[in-house]
XYZ file of C-alpha atoms in Angstrom:
761
model
C 109.269 71.248 87.563
C 106.435 73.542 88.600
C 106.015 77.186 87.823
C 107.863 79.822 89.807
C 106.983 83.452 90.399
C 109.322 86.249 91.406
C 108.560 89.664 92.853
C 111.117 92.386 93.496
C 110.848 93.854 96.988
C 109.767 97.240 95.681
C 107.744 96.015 92.718
C 104.030 96.464 92.523
C 103.260 92.997 91.247
C 100.345 90.682 90.739
C 101.166 86.998 90.665
C 98.895 84.486 88.993
C 98.323 80.973 90.191
C 99.113 78.224 87.701
C 96.109 77.465 85.556
C 94.085 80.548 86.497
C 92.625 82.865 83.878
C 94.747 85.982 83.409
C 93.095 89.262 84.236
C 93.201 92.206 81.878
C 96.358 94.251 82.328
C 95.600 97.454 84.289
C 96.657 100.752 82.767
C 100.153 101.819 83.742
C 101.363 98.285 84.433
C 103.830 96.175 82.494
C 103.692 92.403 82.559
C 106.679 90.128 81.970
C 106.127 86.403 81.555
C 109.270 84.309 81.314
C 108.978 80.922 79.611
C 111.523 78.117 79.336
C 115.109 79.193 78.717
C 114.413 82.648 80.111
C 112.519 84.131 77.166
C 110.566 87.221 78.330
C 107.104 87.892 76.912
C 106.433 91.567 77.635
C 102.988 93.121 77.562
C 102.072 96.776 78.075
C 99.504 99.326 76.931
C 101.943 101.734 75.289
C 105.505 102.155 74.074
C 106.864 103.492 77.343
C 105.490 100.525 79.251
C 106.800 98.133 76.616
C 110.274 99.656 76.754
C 110.088 99.499 80.557
C 109.597 95.751 80.425
C 112.359 95.240 77.874
C 114.853 97.232 79.934
C 113.931 95.378 83.121
C 114.135 91.929 81.519
C 117.383 92.703 79.748
C 118.970 93.978 82.969
C 118.062 90.721 84.695
C 120.056 88.770 82.126
C 122.737 91.145 80.858
C 123.195 94.059 83.260
C 126.994 93.863 83.249
C 127.186 93.476 79.471
C 125.007 96.491 78.735
C 126.696 98.632 81.379
C 130.083 97.942 79.829
C 128.857 98.572 76.286
C 127.375 101.892 77.437
C 130.740 102.690 79.020
C 132.335 102.007 75.629
C 129.819 104.118 73.706
C 130.331 106.985 76.180
C 134.098 106.876 75.630
C 134.847 106.266 79.307
C 136.618 102.906 79.445
C 139.995 104.463 80.267
C 138.467 106.536 83.071
C 137.382 103.436 84.965
C 139.577 100.627 83.613
C 142.777 102.365 82.590
C 144.236 102.579 79.134
C 145.147 98.899 79.040
C 142.663 96.252 78.062
C 140.239 96.046 75.157
C 136.610 96.631 74.340
C 134.401 93.860 72.987
C 135.377 95.129 69.523
C 139.037 94.323 70.340
C 140.040 97.990 70.322
C 142.328 99.155 73.120
C 140.590 101.248 75.760
C 142.229 104.565 74.933
C 141.634 104.266 71.178
C 138.063 103.164 71.818
C 137.427 106.162 74.071
C 138.890 108.647 71.632
C 136.847 107.241 68.774
C 133.511 107.131 70.599
C 133.993 110.522 72.214
C 134.373 111.863 68.681
C 131.503 109.817 67.207
C 129.040 110.427 70.023
C 129.705 114.047 70.823
C 126.925 116.090 72.391
C 125.815 117.617 69.099
C 125.496 114.242 67.348
C 123.612 112.665 70.251
C 121.214 115.594 70.514
C 120.530 115.612 66.763
C 119.886 111.859 66.788
C 117.427 112.153 69.679
C 115.556 115.048 68.088
C 115.176 113.038 64.873
C 113.318 110.214 66.642
C 109.519 110.014 66.311
C 107.593 110.041 69.580
C 106.978 106.252 69.765
C 110.726 105.640 69.472
C 111.471 108.174 72.211
C 108.931 106.527 74.483
C 110.420 103.087 73.860
C 113.895 104.356 74.745
C 112.723 106.303 77.788
C 110.849 103.258 79.037
C 113.868 101.017 78.448
C 116.050 103.317 80.540
C 113.489 103.458 83.349
C 113.040 99.677 83.357
C 116.771 98.974 83.384
C 117.270 101.467 86.208
C 114.368 99.939 88.136
C 116.007 96.528 88.060
C 119.360 97.985 89.086
C 117.760 99.926 91.933
C 115.747 96.976 93.226
C 118.289 94.192 92.781
C 121.731 95.705 92.388
C 124.377 94.396 90.030
C 125.244 90.692 89.779
C 128.488 89.395 91.190
C 130.273 89.687 87.843
C 130.269 93.510 88.046
C 129.096 94.188 91.604
C 130.817 97.209 93.081
C 132.180 98.424 89.744
C 132.066 102.211 89.578
C 131.042 102.064 85.923
C 127.757 100.306 86.695
C 125.398 103.274 86.842
C 121.802 104.167 86.024
C 121.258 104.705 82.310
C 120.181 107.885 80.542
C 118.273 108.240 77.264
C 121.443 109.631 75.708
C 123.201 106.333 76.449
C 120.669 104.505 74.286
C 121.281 106.980 71.476
C 125.021 106.360 71.721
C 124.508 102.611 71.435
C 122.294 102.958 68.354
C 124.638 105.475 66.731
C 127.463 103.016 67.267
C 125.432 100.284 65.594
C 124.789 102.461 62.539
C 128.486 102.768 61.662
C 129.466 99.125 62.244
C 129.598 98.722 58.464
C 131.701 101.850 57.929
C 133.793 104.194 60.047
C 133.310 101.907 63.055
C 135.733 99.479 61.419
C 138.279 102.237 60.794
C 138.748 103.730 64.258
C 142.501 103.130 64.231
C 143.108 104.783 60.835
C 140.999 107.739 61.985
C 143.090 108.165 65.127
C 146.317 107.731 63.159
C 145.515 110.685 60.886
C 148.076 113.358 61.750
C 149.624 115.935 59.408
C 153.016 114.953 57.947
C 154.868 117.575 60.011
C 153.398 116.158 63.198
C 154.537 112.593 62.587
C 156.486 111.085 65.422
C 156.187 107.470 64.339
C 154.171 105.332 61.994
C 150.986 104.207 63.722
C 150.391 100.471 63.399
C 146.976 99.643 61.990
C 145.592 96.265 62.996
C 144.103 95.155 59.694
C 142.939 91.960 61.369
C 140.436 93.998 63.366
C 139.144 95.721 60.221
C 138.868 92.477 58.290
C 137.768 90.422 61.289
C 134.636 92.492 61.709
C 133.595 91.332 58.244
C 134.232 87.659 59.024
C 132.326 87.850 62.314
C 129.142 89.147 60.713
C 127.396 86.992 58.194
C 124.127 85.098 57.913
C 122.061 82.572 56.006
C 118.443 83.091 55.059
C 115.925 81.183 52.958
C 112.343 82.335 52.431
C 110.046 79.746 50.855
C 106.791 80.689 49.146
C 103.505 79.051 48.261
C 104.837 77.274 45.156
C 107.494 75.316 47.056
C 106.198 75.037 50.629
C 104.293 72.036 51.922
C 101.068 73.859 52.815
C 101.099 76.766 50.364
C 102.094 79.264 53.037
C 105.359 81.012 53.733
C 108.316 79.415 55.502
C 111.436 81.259 56.674
C 114.834 80.149 57.936
C 116.793 82.917 59.655
C 120.344 82.052 60.699
C 122.360 85.212 61.437
C 126.061 84.763 62.193
C 126.929 87.367 64.798
C 129.330 87.783 67.741
C 128.735 85.685 70.850
C 129.590 88.602 73.137
C 129.514 92.381 73.251
C 127.440 94.994 71.478
C 126.102 92.655 68.765
C 124.977 89.779 71.009
C 121.343 88.935 70.252
C 118.626 88.583 72.912
C 115.269 86.804 72.546
C 112.006 88.478 73.543
C 108.301 88.809 72.707
C 106.630 92.242 72.643
C 102.896 92.889 72.861
C 100.707 95.987 72.976
C 97.177 94.516 72.907
C 95.404 95.342 69.672
C 98.479 97.035 68.174
C 101.582 94.870 68.285
C 102.441 91.203 68.783
C 105.969 90.329 67.655
C 108.630 87.853 68.768
C 112.267 87.356 67.870
C 115.630 88.776 68.849
C 117.189 92.192 69.354
C 120.651 93.634 69.816
C 121.684 95.133 73.186
C 119.889 98.363 74.025
C 117.186 98.036 71.376
C 113.541 97.924 72.539
C 112.364 96.495 69.195
C 112.708 93.187 67.368
C 115.484 93.142 64.756
C 114.844 89.628 63.440
C 111.596 87.852 64.142
C 107.964 87.183 63.320
C 104.438 88.247 64.130
C 101.083 86.640 63.447
C 101.312 86.811 59.650
C 104.902 87.696 58.716
C 108.447 86.484 59.406
C 111.658 88.232 58.398
C 115.391 88.051 58.905
C 118.552 89.868 57.862
C 121.847 88.974 56.216
C 124.874 91.252 56.140
C 124.959 92.762 52.654
C 127.817 93.305 50.204
C 126.811 96.860 49.327
C 129.171 99.764 49.892
C 128.136 102.117 52.669
C 131.076 104.499 52.502
C 133.653 105.916 50.143
C 137.133 107.292 50.654
C 137.900 110.672 49.104
C 141.459 111.399 48.022
C 141.980 115.058 48.837
C 144.395 117.224 46.882
C 146.074 119.494 49.414
C 146.595 123.181 48.738
C 150.304 123.636 47.853
C 150.206 127.010 49.600
C 148.857 125.575 52.861
C 148.807 121.816 53.665
C 146.025 122.460 56.204
C 143.703 123.226 53.289
C 142.485 121.168 50.337
C 141.248 121.962 46.844
C 137.850 121.259 45.300
C 137.339 122.561 41.761
C 140.377 124.763 42.317
C 138.915 126.442 45.389
C 140.719 126.116 48.724
C 138.901 124.867 51.844
C 140.281 124.559 55.378
C 140.529 121.277 57.219
C 138.601 121.475 60.468
C 140.288 120.406 63.690
C 138.289 118.941 66.547
C 140.041 118.251 69.849
C 138.819 115.186 71.709
C 139.491 114.850 75.428
C 139.187 111.677 77.496
C 139.985 110.929 81.107
C 142.537 108.175 81.739
C 143.137 106.459 85.068
C 146.826 105.796 85.497
C 148.353 102.905 87.418
C 148.602 105.047 90.567
C 144.871 105.785 90.422
C 145.238 109.371 89.281
C 143.079 110.731 86.468
C 144.853 112.524 83.645
C 143.408 114.150 80.535
C 144.440 112.750 77.165
C 143.880 115.013 74.173
C 143.875 114.217 70.487
C 142.953 116.245 67.443
C 140.607 114.729 64.853
C 140.850 116.337 61.425
C 137.752 116.636 59.251
C 136.869 117.745 55.732
C 133.569 118.518 54.033
C 133.309 114.802 53.260
C 134.089 113.480 56.716
C 137.034 112.701 59.009
C 140.517 112.100 57.677
C 142.108 108.682 58.037
C 145.647 107.471 57.628
C 146.538 103.914 56.750
C 150.213 103.572 55.918
C 150.746 102.232 52.421
C 147.031 102.396 51.660
C 145.745 105.874 52.471
C 148.747 108.003 53.379
C 148.634 111.639 54.437
C 151.579 113.348 52.800
C 152.170 116.896 51.555
C 150.204 116.322 48.346
C 147.249 114.193 49.384
C 145.132 113.104 52.320
C 142.140 110.767 52.564
C 138.708 111.500 53.990
C 136.161 108.876 55.041
C 132.565 109.510 53.964
C 130.101 107.208 55.754
C 126.485 107.281 54.564
C 125.207 105.898 57.856
C 126.572 108.776 59.919
C 123.396 110.614 58.907
C 121.098 107.606 59.365
C 118.841 108.350 62.340
C 115.986 106.119 61.153
C 116.906 102.604 62.307
C 114.752 102.429 65.428
C 111.755 103.817 63.549
C 112.497 101.332 60.769
C 112.516 98.194 62.884
C 109.481 99.260 64.881
C 107.566 99.754 61.624
C 108.727 96.320 60.461
C 107.470 94.828 63.731
C 103.983 96.098 62.803
C 103.994 94.967 59.142
C 101.411 92.291 58.391
C 102.574 91.079 54.987
C 105.521 91.063 52.616
C 103.895 93.931 50.714
C 103.639 96.056 53.865
C 107.190 95.165 54.842
C 108.531 96.188 51.448
C 106.695 99.494 51.722
C 108.134 100.464 55.106
C 111.651 99.274 54.251
C 111.732 101.319 51.046
C 109.959 104.342 52.513
C 111.906 104.741 55.761
C 115.188 103.265 54.478
C 116.693 102.999 57.939
C 118.336 99.582 57.564
C 122.068 100.381 57.797
C 124.062 97.477 56.300
C 121.942 94.341 55.929
C 119.604 92.659 53.459
C 116.049 91.746 54.455
C 114.365 88.449 53.550
C 110.780 87.634 54.458
C 107.871 85.228 54.021
C 104.237 85.745 54.955
C 101.192 83.664 55.769
C 99.878 84.023 52.208
C 102.972 82.441 50.679
C 104.709 85.549 49.334
C 108.469 85.943 49.789
C 110.842 88.846 49.335
C 114.536 89.605 49.118
C 115.381 93.279 49.672
C 118.872 94.717 49.288
C 117.564 98.030 50.633
C 119.972 99.847 52.928
C 121.925 103.118 52.995
C 124.235 103.259 49.954
C 126.051 106.245 48.371
C 124.432 107.392 45.135
C 127.008 107.413 42.350
C 126.371 107.069 38.632
C 128.254 104.609 36.452
C 129.912 107.609 34.816
C 131.208 108.721 38.208
C 132.377 105.235 39.083
C 134.334 105.065 35.836
C 135.711 108.595 35.892
C 136.232 109.309 39.581
C 137.613 106.085 41.020
C 141.054 106.110 42.630
C 142.862 103.171 40.927
C 145.197 102.475 43.851
C 142.335 102.159 46.326
C 140.238 100.192 43.856
C 143.057 97.663 43.538
C 142.810 97.100 47.299
C 139.061 96.616 47.145
C 138.292 100.006 48.701
C 135.776 102.447 47.191
C 137.949 105.515 46.628
C 136.986 108.668 44.725
C 138.730 111.824 43.592
C 137.991 114.436 46.230
C 139.276 117.375 44.201
C 136.283 117.471 41.824
C 132.724 118.191 42.899
C 131.506 116.182 39.910
C 132.605 113.130 41.925
C 130.357 113.991 44.879
C 127.494 111.734 45.886
C 124.386 112.657 43.930
C 121.147 113.906 45.444
C 118.145 112.063 44.024
C 114.427 112.660 44.168
C 112.806 110.356 46.678
C 115.935 109.795 48.759
C 115.345 110.104 52.504
C 118.736 111.736 53.043
C 121.106 113.597 50.717
C 123.543 111.571 48.658
C 122.071 108.069 48.915
C 120.290 105.791 46.458
C 116.492 106.029 46.944
C 114.941 102.911 48.417
C 112.782 102.365 45.351
C 115.869 102.061 43.131
C 117.569 99.309 45.156
C 117.261 95.560 44.448
C 113.995 93.913 45.478
C 112.832 90.466 44.389
C 109.344 89.117 45.102
C 108.831 85.400 44.461
C 106.378 82.646 45.310
C 108.947 79.839 45.085
C 111.949 80.990 47.144
C 114.596 83.621 47.729
C 117.859 83.117 49.601
C 121.017 84.922 50.631
C 124.240 83.925 52.337
C 126.123 87.240 52.203
C 126.499 87.388 48.453
C 125.235 90.222 46.285
C 121.649 90.450 45.082
C 122.545 88.774 41.774
C 121.653 85.125 42.517
C 119.006 85.469 45.209
C 116.993 83.198 42.932
C 118.782 81.884 39.798
C 115.477 81.844 37.916
C 115.418 85.650 38.074
C 118.918 87.158 38.371
C 119.064 90.747 39.616
C 121.299 92.741 37.280
C 122.060 96.263 36.147
C 122.807 97.869 39.504
C 125.716 100.035 40.522
C 128.628 97.897 41.769
C 128.354 99.836 45.032
C 124.893 98.282 45.400
C 125.276 94.781 43.959
C 127.882 93.006 41.856
C 126.959 90.505 39.182
C 129.202 88.008 37.466
C 131.289 87.268 40.574
C 131.821 83.864 42.153
C 129.284 82.954 44.818
C 130.272 82.060 48.352
C 130.182 78.373 49.194
C 127.287 78.708 51.655
C 125.093 80.163 48.915
C 126.170 77.447 46.482
C 125.395 74.789 49.076
C 121.913 76.187 49.714
C 121.098 76.591 46.029
C 122.333 73.067 45.264
C 120.214 71.596 48.045
C 117.130 73.575 47.022
C 117.537 72.405 43.420
C 118.008 68.785 44.495
C 114.807 68.945 46.558
C 112.722 69.933 43.526
C 109.964 68.840 42.816
C 109.448 67.753 46.426
C 108.188 70.501 48.750
C 110.610 72.422 50.921
C 109.713 71.607 54.507
C 110.794 72.819 57.930
C 112.815 69.619 58.617
C 114.588 70.074 55.278
C 115.594 73.660 56.103
C 116.687 72.702 59.596
C 118.852 69.973 58.117
C 120.804 72.508 56.073
C 122.075 73.939 59.368
C 122.089 70.925 61.668
C 123.609 68.574 59.086
C 126.930 70.464 59.444
C 127.862 69.626 55.834
C 131.159 71.061 54.565
C 130.383 72.027 50.970
C 134.054 72.592 50.148
C 134.486 68.848 50.593
C 131.821 68.238 47.953
C 133.878 70.352 45.550
C 137.434 69.325 46.438
C 137.761 66.157 48.460
C 137.172 63.564 45.731
C 139.972 65.035 43.640
C 142.207 65.406 46.678
C 141.720 61.738 47.537
C 142.504 60.782 43.932
C 145.732 62.737 44.273
C 146.381 60.792 47.482
C 145.735 57.473 45.731
C 148.367 58.299 43.117
C 151.083 58.711 45.767
C 153.645 56.018 46.481
C 152.949 53.781 49.507
C 154.422 55.172 52.720
C 154.176 58.770 51.554
C 154.527 61.551 54.127
C 150.895 62.373 53.388
C 149.508 58.911 54.084
C 148.096 59.559 57.572
C 146.353 62.748 56.433
C 144.966 61.008 53.364
C 143.655 58.103 55.445
C 142.072 60.486 57.968
C 140.354 62.478 55.216
C 139.138 59.260 53.582
C 137.510 58.249 56.879
C 136.027 61.690 57.595
C 132.256 62.045 57.063
C 132.597 65.496 55.432
C 130.855 67.344 58.244
C 131.847 69.851 60.925
C 129.900 67.942 63.568
C 131.216 67.634 67.097
C 132.257 64.044 66.260
C 134.385 64.954 63.235
C 137.989 63.831 63.635
C 141.459 64.631 62.358
C 140.350 64.329 58.743
C 138.311 67.525 59.163
C 141.308 69.326 60.651
C 143.609 68.303 57.809
C 141.030 69.143 55.175
C 140.108 72.573 56.482
C 143.758 73.611 56.674
C 144.250 72.536 53.073
C 140.957 73.908 51.759
C 141.371 77.360 53.304
C 144.749 77.740 51.634
C 143.553 76.364 48.293
C 140.458 78.563 48.126
C 142.305 81.711 49.204
C 144.912 81.139 46.481
C 142.190 81.059 43.829
C 144.257 78.869 41.496
C 144.342 75.196 40.605
C 140.629 74.663 40.039
C 139.754 71.927 37.545
C 136.768 74.019 36.471
C 137.527 77.729 36.971
C 134.755 80.194 37.690
C 132.412 80.779 34.783
C 129.913 83.640 35.229
C 127.569 81.709 32.927
C 127.514 78.853 35.452
C 127.935 80.424 38.901
C 126.123 77.614 40.712
C 128.673 74.958 39.729
C 131.963 76.792 39.309
C 134.692 76.883 40.404
C 135.047 73.232 41.372
C 137.513 70.365 41.503
C 141.300 70.263 41.693
C 143.343 70.101 38.495
C 145.758 67.706 40.202
C 146.928 66.112 36.942
C 148.785 69.357 36.267
C 152.318 69.013 37.719
C 152.283 72.600 38.970
C 148.947 72.118 40.701
C 150.033 68.759 42.122
C 153.111 70.398 43.630
C 150.954 73.158 45.100
C 148.584 70.550 46.555
C 151.513 68.819 48.224
C 152.793 72.053 49.709
C 149.378 73.096 51.001
C 148.663 69.717 52.566
C 152.149 69.617 54.083
C 151.506 72.955 55.784
C 148.085 71.819 56.975
C 149.620 68.697 58.495
C 152.308 70.747 60.214
C 149.657 72.996 61.751
C 147.742 70.002 63.092
C 150.890 68.208 64.267
C 151.954 71.267 66.250
C 148.843 70.827 68.415
C 150.016 67.335 69.501
C 146.489 65.968 69.429
C 145.561 62.354 70.138
C 144.571 60.308 67.105
C 140.988 59.977 68.324
C 140.413 63.677 69.041
C 137.044 65.071 67.999
C 136.062 68.531 66.790
C 133.800 68.956 69.806
C 136.744 68.471 72.154
C 138.566 71.334 70.480
C 135.731 73.741 69.646
C 133.796 74.117 72.873
C 132.719 76.676 75.458
C 133.100 76.529 79.220
C 130.000 75.395 81.065
C 129.213 78.276 83.495
C 128.796 77.386 87.140
C 130.102 73.860 86.731
C 131.376 72.262 89.926
C 134.035 70.534 87.853
C 136.419 73.107 86.347
C 137.162 72.585 82.691
C 133.798 71.117 81.774
C 132.998 72.284 78.273
C 130.057 72.215 75.890
C 130.988 70.939 72.406
C 130.062 73.365 69.631
C 129.292 72.090 66.107
C 129.918 74.064 62.935
C 132.899 75.526 61.161
C 134.271 78.115 58.783
C 131.488 79.510 56.624
C 133.961 80.246 53.840
C 134.274 76.467 53.449
C 130.549 76.172 52.856
C 129.540 75.202 56.392
C 125.991 76.550 56.646
C 126.223 76.441 60.442
C 129.055 78.944 60.307
C 131.116 79.247 63.483
C 134.248 81.352 63.837
C 136.627 80.238 66.549
C 140.164 81.318 67.367
C 143.048 79.159 68.672
C 143.998 79.359 72.327
C 147.335 78.629 73.958
C 146.264 75.079 74.867
C 145.313 74.266 71.271
C 141.604 74.533 71.900
C 139.343 76.903 70.011
C 137.365 79.784 71.495
C 134.084 80.554 69.742
C 133.807 84.268 68.985
C 130.966 84.429 66.481
C 128.690 82.460 64.206
C 125.199 81.015 64.444
C 123.406 83.088 67.055
C 119.628 83.511 67.036
C 118.134 80.806 64.818
C 114.480 80.881 63.810
C 112.480 78.597 61.541
C 108.994 80.024 61.081
C 106.084 78.625 59.110
C 102.391 79.463 59.164
C 99.102 77.652 59.405
C 95.559 79.031 59.449
C 95.932 80.204 63.050
C 99.284 81.973 62.722
C 102.998 81.258 63.114
C 104.504 77.851 63.869
C 108.024 78.611 65.048
C 111.064 76.821 66.395
C 114.627 77.888 67.081
C 117.111 78.799 69.769
C 119.757 81.287 70.855
C 123.088 79.502 70.472
C 124.885 81.316 73.301
C 121.799 81.485 75.597
C 119.954 84.479 77.017
C 122.231 85.610 79.828
C 125.858 86.725 79.773
C 125.924 86.446 83.579
C 127.794 83.209 84.406
C 125.736 82.824 87.592
C 122.434 82.791 85.701
C 120.575 79.549 85.084
C 120.119 80.838 81.545
C 123.820 81.329 80.844
C 124.226 78.058 78.943
C 120.922 76.185 78.825
C 120.332 76.937 75.144
C 124.013 76.389 74.376
C 123.474 72.807 75.511
C 120.594 72.623 73.035
C 122.702 74.100 70.250
C 125.408 71.524 70.903
C 122.834 68.851 70.024
C 120.972 71.013 67.455
C 117.848 70.491 69.554
C 115.775 73.424 68.335
C 112.799 74.236 70.554
C 109.244 75.437 69.843
C 108.968 79.197 70.328
C 105.837 79.909 72.429
C 103.883 82.708 70.778
C 100.179 82.295 71.513
C 98.584 82.888 74.911
C 97.861 79.182 75.198
C 101.470 78.235 74.449
C 102.850 80.763 76.932
C 100.460 79.844 79.741
C 101.147 76.129 79.205
C 104.903 76.522 79.628
C 106.072 74.354 82.557
C 108.553 76.993 83.749
C 106.284 80.018 83.495
C 107.251 82.937 85.729
C 105.081 86.060 85.869
C 105.837 89.555 87.122
C 103.825 92.757 86.949
C 105.533 96.086 87.401
C 104.279 99.606 87.815
C 106.657 102.495 87.195
């Protein structure tokens, strides 16, 4: 195919003929060059122009998505869609509106905006102007055309989106408990808390990352695999782009909706990625209520009033009328009160407050923009520790000189070991929640010299590991980023040591060890993802098949045992019934935490736990029961004997003339050690809907000239089903056909599908 060029009717645009030399970009203009698969390469002279291009390009691909997420962040879903239905976070419209109206009130939005440095403000202002320009010139796509909630953006909308992102690792997961918090006298009924939504947000956000240094790479330079596992829709859906301000900035990668900066990516001399961390970013405070007045609470014997804040949202009823819904949010000096029946009850003696460290984090946009400019691992470490705006993820990086880094530097409450021993609420601790006594000020978060905000651990005191062989993370703590140099001695709120590693980390570390002394290459790292290996099978299947072999002929388990024997131990699209039987069994076995032949040994975390102690009669009986249940689950689907994983786990092909055409999706449950982690949920027809997992994938090395990058965006650039870029990269992901990422001028200009547009505001 030849190159195509598009010009909006009202755009001031200059179009270049294929093969001609590009002119210098005039002042005040923004250039967007789209290459294959709809990746925009945006060039401008300043931040406003850069943001303008990002907003315009993003609107072309995801106008409906961003408009709806802005509607959510504004707390206006019920006004336009009624109280029924759900947001992309699976929260009902009314609850979502109440929560975000509270979170993003006028005071919070104004304070966040005022805290932004001027470059960040210009990026956001430009983004808004560019998005609005596209909407004005082209209108909304068919998917949301005519919807009253599709409106021009304001700078405050961008602030609301970023503020929402900050609390995704904290109070954002506890919207329902916050809204359920009513005084005991006001109880009408017990509010039902959907714990699946709270826990599901954890399962939907993971990541793998490996940074290889000079001592293990093939050419003595850095090499980075970034494989974030994020939602395939909604407010956390990544978008690829390339941002350039000549002489100042040249960075490529992916960003979350509404962000005019690169979150995960690379520039000429540095590549970095993120993995969701295990650090605590909030604590619960058990308040002791004043016996004289249950609307007050005691701290050091002194009585303080609970503050009441009424939230109002507009709700469109079935008859089209708008009514006002009011709800009171109760707050303490620590934060809002929550109520979770049986976990954090509000009775006449106690109540529970939620203290989220990221509610005061206004630095994320500044942080990522500074990272975009960093030229080396050393510079990256400096800006990450100094600004400390990363909310709830680790950072891993490799540079052109062969240095690598793992940084568990985010926003974490500062509590001493003495406080953690003397202030912890045992009941909450037993449930895995960080709970503290709220009646003693000695249990308050500590202010420390060098901290960028009160009550958090300073960036220079958080785990950082610099290596020239490798560092890795797969959502475990900092402890085993590199087994040759364990990171120990940190607060358990920051990093836990001596705990069993996840199976993805064990898989990666085993493969890296097996590769030694051979160099770690780009094809090797790609194979960790594209090989679709199920590491749980490496640990369990041999023993399970031995248990099968000991059964009498004609056993009820024979067909499952035969299928597992024939299975190739992968979650590829061609995997058959053996994979289905095994994953049902393995999930149950691993969750139970019992029956291992070699239990976990903190002295050998890379190899334990492993095996099945099937010679034990009790364990053998448990194996039978677990496999019986797994078989029943598979049998209930009434699948043909030759069914493949790709027939079950697939996504609809947008715009297909033949309804029901689907794209097979490889990968599986990351908790079973599938590096290409994919989370899918059963549908009524027995098929599986992909909701999260591998998203933006980048594999970046360096040569003397700069980065050599490949990758893809698993769910493609556009959420508009009518777009030609709604599934083109999904087809690639189905085959694990990673593509070169065009970064240099020569690579961009040589793209066979190049499309160029110049805009003037």
